[in-house]
Each structure stands twice: as C-alpha cells, then as structure tokens.
PDB file of C-alpha atoms and ligand atoms in Angstrom:
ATOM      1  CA  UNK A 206       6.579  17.628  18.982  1.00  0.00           C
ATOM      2  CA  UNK A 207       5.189  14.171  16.868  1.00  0.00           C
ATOM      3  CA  UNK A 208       3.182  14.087  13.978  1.00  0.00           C
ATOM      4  CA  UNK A 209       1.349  11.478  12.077  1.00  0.00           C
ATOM      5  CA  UNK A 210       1.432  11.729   8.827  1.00  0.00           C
ATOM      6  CA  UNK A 211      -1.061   9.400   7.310  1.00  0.00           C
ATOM      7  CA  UNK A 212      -0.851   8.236   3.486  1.00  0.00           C
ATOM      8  CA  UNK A 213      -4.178   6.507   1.977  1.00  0.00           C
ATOM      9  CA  UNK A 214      -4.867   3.997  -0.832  1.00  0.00           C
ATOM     10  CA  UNK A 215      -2.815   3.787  -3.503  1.00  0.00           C
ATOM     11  CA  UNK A 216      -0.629   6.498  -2.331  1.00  0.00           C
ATOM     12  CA  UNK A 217       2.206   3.020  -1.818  1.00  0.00           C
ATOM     13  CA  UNK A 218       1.974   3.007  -5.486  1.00  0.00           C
ATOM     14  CA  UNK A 219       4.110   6.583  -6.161  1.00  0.00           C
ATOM     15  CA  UNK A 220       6.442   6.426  -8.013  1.00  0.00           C
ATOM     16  CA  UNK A 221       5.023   4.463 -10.882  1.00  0.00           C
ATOM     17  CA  UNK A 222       0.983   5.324 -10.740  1.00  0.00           C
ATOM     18  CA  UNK A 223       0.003   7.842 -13.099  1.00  0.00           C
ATOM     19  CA  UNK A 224       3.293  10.119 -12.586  1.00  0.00           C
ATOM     20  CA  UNK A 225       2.056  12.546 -15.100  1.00  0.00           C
ATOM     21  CA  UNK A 226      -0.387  13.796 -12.358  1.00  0.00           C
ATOM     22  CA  UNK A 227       1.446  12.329  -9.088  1.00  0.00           C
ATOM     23  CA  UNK A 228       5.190  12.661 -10.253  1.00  0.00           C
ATOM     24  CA  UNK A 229       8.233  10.338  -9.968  1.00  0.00           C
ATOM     25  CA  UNK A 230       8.859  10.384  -6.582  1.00  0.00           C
ATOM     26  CA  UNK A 231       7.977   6.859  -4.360  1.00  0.00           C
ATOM     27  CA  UNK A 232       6.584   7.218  -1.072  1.00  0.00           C
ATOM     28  CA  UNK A 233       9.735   6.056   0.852  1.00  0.00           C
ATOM     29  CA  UNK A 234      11.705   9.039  -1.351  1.00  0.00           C
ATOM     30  CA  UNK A 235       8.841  11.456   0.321  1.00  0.00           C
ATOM     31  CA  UNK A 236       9.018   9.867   3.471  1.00  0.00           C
ATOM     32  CA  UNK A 237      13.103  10.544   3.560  1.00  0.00           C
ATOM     33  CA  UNK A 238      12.420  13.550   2.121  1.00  0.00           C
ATOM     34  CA  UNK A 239      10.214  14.718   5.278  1.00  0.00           C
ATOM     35  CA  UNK A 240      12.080  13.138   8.140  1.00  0.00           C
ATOM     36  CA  UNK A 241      14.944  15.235   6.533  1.00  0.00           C
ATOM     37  CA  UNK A 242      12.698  18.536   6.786  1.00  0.00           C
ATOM     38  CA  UNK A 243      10.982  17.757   9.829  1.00  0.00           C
ATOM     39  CA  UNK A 244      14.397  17.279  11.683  1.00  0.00           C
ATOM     40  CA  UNK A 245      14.831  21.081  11.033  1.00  0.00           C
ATOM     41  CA  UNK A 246      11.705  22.195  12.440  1.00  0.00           C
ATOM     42  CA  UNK A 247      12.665  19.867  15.524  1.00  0.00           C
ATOM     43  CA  UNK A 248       9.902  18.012  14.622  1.00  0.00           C
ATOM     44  CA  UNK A 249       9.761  13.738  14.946  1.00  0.00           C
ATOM     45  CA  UNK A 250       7.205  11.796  12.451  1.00  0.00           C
ATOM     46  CA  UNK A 251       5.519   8.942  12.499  1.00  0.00           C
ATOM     47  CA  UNK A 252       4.458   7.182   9.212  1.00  0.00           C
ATOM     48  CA  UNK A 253       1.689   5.363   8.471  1.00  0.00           C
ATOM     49  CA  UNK A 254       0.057   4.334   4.889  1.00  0.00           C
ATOM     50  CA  UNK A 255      -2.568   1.853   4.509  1.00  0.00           C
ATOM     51  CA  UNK A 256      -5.211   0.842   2.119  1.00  0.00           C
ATOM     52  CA  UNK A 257      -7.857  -0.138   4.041  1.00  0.00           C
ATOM     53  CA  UNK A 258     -10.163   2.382   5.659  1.00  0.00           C
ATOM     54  CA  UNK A 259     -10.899   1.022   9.255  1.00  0.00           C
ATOM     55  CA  UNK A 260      -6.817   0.863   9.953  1.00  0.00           C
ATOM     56  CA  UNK A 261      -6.622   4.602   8.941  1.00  0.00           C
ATOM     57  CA  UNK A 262      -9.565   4.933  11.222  1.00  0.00           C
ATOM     58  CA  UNK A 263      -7.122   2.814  13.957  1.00  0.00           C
ATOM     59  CA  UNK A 264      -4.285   4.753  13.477  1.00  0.00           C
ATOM     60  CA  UNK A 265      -5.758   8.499  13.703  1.00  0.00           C
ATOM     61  CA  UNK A 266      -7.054   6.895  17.345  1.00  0.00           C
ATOM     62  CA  UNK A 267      -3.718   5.393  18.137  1.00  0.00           C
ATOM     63  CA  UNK A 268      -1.872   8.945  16.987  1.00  0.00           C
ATOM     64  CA  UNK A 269      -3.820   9.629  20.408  1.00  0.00           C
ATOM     65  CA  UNK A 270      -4.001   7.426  22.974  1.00  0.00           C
ATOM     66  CA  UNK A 271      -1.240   5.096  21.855  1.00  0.00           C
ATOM     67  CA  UNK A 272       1.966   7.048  19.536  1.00  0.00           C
ATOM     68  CA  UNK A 273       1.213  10.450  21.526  1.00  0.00           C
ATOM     69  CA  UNK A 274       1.165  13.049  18.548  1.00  0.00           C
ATOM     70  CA  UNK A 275       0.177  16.280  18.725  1.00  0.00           C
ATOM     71  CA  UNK A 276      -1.205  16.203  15.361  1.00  0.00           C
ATOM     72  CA  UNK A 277      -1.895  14.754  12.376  1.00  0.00           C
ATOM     73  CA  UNK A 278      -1.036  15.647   8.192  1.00  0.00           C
ATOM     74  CA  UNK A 279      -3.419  13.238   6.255  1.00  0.00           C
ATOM     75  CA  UNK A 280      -3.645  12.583   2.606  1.00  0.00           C
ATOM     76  CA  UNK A 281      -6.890  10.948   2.547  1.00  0.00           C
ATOM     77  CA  UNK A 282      -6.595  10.022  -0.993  1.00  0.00           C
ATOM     78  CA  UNK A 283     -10.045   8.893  -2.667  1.00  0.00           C
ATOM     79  CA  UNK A 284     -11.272   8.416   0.914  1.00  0.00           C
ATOM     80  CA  UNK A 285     -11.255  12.329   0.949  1.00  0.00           C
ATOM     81  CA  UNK A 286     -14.518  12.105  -0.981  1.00  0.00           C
ATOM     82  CA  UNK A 287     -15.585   9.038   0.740  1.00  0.00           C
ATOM     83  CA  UNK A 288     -15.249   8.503   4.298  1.00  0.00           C
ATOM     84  CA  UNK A 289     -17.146   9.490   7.694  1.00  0.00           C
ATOM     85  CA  UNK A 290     -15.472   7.170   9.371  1.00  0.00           C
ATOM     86  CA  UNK A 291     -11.964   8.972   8.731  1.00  0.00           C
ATOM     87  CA  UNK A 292     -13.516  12.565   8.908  1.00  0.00           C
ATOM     88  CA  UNK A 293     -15.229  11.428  12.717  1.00  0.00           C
ATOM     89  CA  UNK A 294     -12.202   9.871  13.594  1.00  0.00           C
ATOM     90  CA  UNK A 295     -10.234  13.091  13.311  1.00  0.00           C
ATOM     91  CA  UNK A 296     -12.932  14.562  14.787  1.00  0.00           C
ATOM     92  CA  UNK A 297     -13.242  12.023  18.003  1.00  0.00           C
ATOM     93  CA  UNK A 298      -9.126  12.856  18.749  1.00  0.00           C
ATOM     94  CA  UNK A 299      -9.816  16.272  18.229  1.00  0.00           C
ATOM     95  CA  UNK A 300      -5.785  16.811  17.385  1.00  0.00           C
ATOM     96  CA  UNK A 301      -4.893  19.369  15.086  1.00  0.00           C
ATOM     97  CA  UNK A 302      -4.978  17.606  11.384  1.00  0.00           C
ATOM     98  CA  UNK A 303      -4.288  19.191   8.069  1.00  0.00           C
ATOM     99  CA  UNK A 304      -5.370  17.416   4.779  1.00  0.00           C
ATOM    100  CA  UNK A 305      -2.587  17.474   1.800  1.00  0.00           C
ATOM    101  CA  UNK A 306      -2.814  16.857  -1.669  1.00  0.00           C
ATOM    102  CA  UNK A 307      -0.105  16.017  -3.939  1.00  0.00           C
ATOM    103  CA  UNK A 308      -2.293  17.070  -7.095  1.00  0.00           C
ATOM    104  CA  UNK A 309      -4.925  20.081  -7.300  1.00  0.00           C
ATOM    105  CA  UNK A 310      -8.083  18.243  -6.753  1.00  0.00           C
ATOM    106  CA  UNK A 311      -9.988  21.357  -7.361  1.00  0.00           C
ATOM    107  CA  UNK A 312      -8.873  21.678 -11.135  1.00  0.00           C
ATOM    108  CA  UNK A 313     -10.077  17.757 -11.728  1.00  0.00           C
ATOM    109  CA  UNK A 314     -13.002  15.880 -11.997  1.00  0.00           C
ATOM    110  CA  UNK A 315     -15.985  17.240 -10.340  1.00  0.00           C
ATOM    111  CA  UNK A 316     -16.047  14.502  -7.520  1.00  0.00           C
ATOM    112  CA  UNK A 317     -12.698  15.175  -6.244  1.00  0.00           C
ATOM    113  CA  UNK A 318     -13.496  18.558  -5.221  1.00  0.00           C
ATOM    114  CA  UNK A 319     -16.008  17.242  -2.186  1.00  0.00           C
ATOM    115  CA  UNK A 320     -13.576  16.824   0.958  1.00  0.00           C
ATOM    116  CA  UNK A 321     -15.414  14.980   4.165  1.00  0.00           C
ATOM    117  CA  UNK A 322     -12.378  15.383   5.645  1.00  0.00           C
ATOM    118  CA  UNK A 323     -11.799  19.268   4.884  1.00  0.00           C
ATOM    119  CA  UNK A 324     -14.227  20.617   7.457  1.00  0.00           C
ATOM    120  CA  UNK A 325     -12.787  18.721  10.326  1.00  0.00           C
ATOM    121  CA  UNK A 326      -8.944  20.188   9.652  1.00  0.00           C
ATOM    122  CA  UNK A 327      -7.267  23.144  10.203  1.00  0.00           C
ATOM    123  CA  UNK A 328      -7.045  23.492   6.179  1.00  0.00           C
ATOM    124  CA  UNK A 329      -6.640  22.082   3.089  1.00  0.00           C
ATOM    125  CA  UNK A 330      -3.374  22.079   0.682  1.00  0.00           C
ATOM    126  CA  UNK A 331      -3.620  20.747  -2.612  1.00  0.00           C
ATOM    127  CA  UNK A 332      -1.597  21.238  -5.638  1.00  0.00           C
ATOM    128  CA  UNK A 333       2.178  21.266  -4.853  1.00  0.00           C
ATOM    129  CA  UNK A 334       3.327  17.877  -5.371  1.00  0.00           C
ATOM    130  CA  UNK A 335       5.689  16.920  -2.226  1.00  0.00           C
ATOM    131  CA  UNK A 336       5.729  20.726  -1.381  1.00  0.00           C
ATOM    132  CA  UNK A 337       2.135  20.007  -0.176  1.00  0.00           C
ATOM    133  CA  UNK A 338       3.577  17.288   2.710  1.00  0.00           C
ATOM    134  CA  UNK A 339       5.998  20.356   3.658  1.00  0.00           C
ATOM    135  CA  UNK A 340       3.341  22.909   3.689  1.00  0.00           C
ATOM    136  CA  UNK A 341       1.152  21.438   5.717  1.00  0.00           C
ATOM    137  CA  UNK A 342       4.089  20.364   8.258  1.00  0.00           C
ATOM    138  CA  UNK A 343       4.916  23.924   9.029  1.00  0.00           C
ATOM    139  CA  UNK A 344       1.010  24.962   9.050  1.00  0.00           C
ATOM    140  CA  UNK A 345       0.326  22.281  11.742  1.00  0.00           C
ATOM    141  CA  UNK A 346       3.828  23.586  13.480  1.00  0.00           C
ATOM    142  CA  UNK A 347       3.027  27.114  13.369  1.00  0.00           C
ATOM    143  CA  UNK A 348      -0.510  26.238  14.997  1.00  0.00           C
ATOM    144  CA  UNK A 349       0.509  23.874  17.925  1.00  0.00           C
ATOM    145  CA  UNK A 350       3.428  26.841  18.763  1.00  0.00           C
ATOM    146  CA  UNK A 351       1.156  29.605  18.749  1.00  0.00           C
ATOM    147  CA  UNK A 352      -1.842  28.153  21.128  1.00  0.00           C
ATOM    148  CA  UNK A 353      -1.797  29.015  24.184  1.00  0.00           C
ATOM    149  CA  UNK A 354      -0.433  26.484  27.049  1.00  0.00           C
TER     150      UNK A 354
HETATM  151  C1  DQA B 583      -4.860  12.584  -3.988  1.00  0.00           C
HETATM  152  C2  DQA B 583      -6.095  13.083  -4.762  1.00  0.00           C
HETATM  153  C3  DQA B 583      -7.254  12.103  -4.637  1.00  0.00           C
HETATM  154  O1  DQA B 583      -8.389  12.583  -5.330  1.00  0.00           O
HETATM  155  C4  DQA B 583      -6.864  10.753  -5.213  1.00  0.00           C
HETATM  156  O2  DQA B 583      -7.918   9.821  -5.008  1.00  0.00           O
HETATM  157  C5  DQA B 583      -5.588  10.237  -4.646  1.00  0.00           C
HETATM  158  C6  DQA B 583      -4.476  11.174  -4.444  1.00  0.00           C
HETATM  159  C7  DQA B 583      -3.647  13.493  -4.179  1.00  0.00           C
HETATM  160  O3  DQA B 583      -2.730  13.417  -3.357  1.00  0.00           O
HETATM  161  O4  DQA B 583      -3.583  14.278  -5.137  1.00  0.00           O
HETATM  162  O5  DQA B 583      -5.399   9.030  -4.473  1.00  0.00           O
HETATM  163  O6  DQA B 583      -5.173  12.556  -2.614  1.00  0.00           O
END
C-alpha cells in the first residue's frame, strides 16, 4: 500500500513559524517521524509539500495516474478554506483522502473552520499536533483494508 501525504503552504516553515500553535517539530522531523510509523503498518509514503496551489492540484493527479497510491493524507493548510481546485482534484482521482490538521482549526478564527476540502474526504482530524499525520494514516489504512476487493 502507498500514500501521498501532501503538505501545503507554509507548512516547509515548521519548526520555526508560530510554534506556540504549530510546535517545534520541522517538517523533515515529521516526515522521519512517519516513514518510521508507516513502516509498521507496512505502509510506503510518498512526500510532497508545495506552496503553490496548481502543483498540489498536479500532484493529487499524479498520486493517480503517475506514483500509483491508493490514497492520499492532505494538510491543505490555508488552502483548506480556499481552494476548488484542490477539493475537485481529490474529487476527479476519487482515491481515498483524509484531511489533517496539526492545530484545532475549529477552536480559531471563524474562517478556519470552513473546509472545501472536508466534504470530499473520508474525514477530518484536527487538533493533535503530529498525532494528527498518524491518525489519519491508520484511518486511511483501516479503510482501504476493510473494502471489499
Ligand atoms: C493548518 C491550519 C490552517 O488553518 C493554516 O492555514 C495552516 C496550518 C494546521 O495544520 O493546523 O497553514 O492546516
């Protein structure tokens, strides 16, 4: 089994952007982090992180018909409350996708709360700092193993 896991703007700056609500640890720390999970759930990853809409919108297609995941763990980041293009991407693959949070966007400002994305995953995580990567690993696990063949 593959996954994508897909990291939008900004999200290269962990580590040092606002740690008080993202924490200390950088993206390649997470991305270790998860390779060293996902090995245990016999699981292989692809990374991706970009700040620039259209290659998200690239990559989601290529987790398709190019890399040949199964699915896909996004964290949108502000293009969660901004993007069709993302959202109808995920849609257009139709591979299972889970959106993650690293911080509860439901207990900041009001705009973070929309998700375009939301409706067009399995679920949502928010809220559990790396945890939330992990979570949403073994959610999109537990659903490719238990569909039918
Ligand atoms: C975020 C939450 C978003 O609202 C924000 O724009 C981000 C990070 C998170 O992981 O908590 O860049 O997706």
């Amino acid at each position: 089994m593959k996954i994508l896991i897909v990291n939008g703007p900004n999200l290269n700056l962990l580590g040092t952007r606002e740690p008080e609500i993202y924490g200390s640890l950088t993206l390649d720390k997470i991305e270790q982090e998860l390779l060293e999970y996902a090995s245990k759930l016999n699981v292989e990853l692809k990374f991706f992180q970009s700040n620039i809409e259209g290659e998200i919108v690239d990559a989601i297609q290529k987790a398709k018909y190019e890399w040949d995941c199964n699915a896909i763990l996004i964290n949108p980041a502000a293009y969660t409350h901004t993007s069709v293009a993302i959202r109808d991407a995920i849609s257009a693959v139709s591979l299972p996708a889970v959106e993650i949070h690293i911080s509860n966007i439901h207990k900041r400002e009001e705009f973070r709360k929309h998700s375009f994305i939301a409706p067009v995953c399995i679920g949502q995580i928010a809220g559990f700092g790396l945890d939330s990567y992990k979570l949403g690993l073994n959610a999109l696990v537990d659903n490719i193993n238990n569909k039918p063949a």
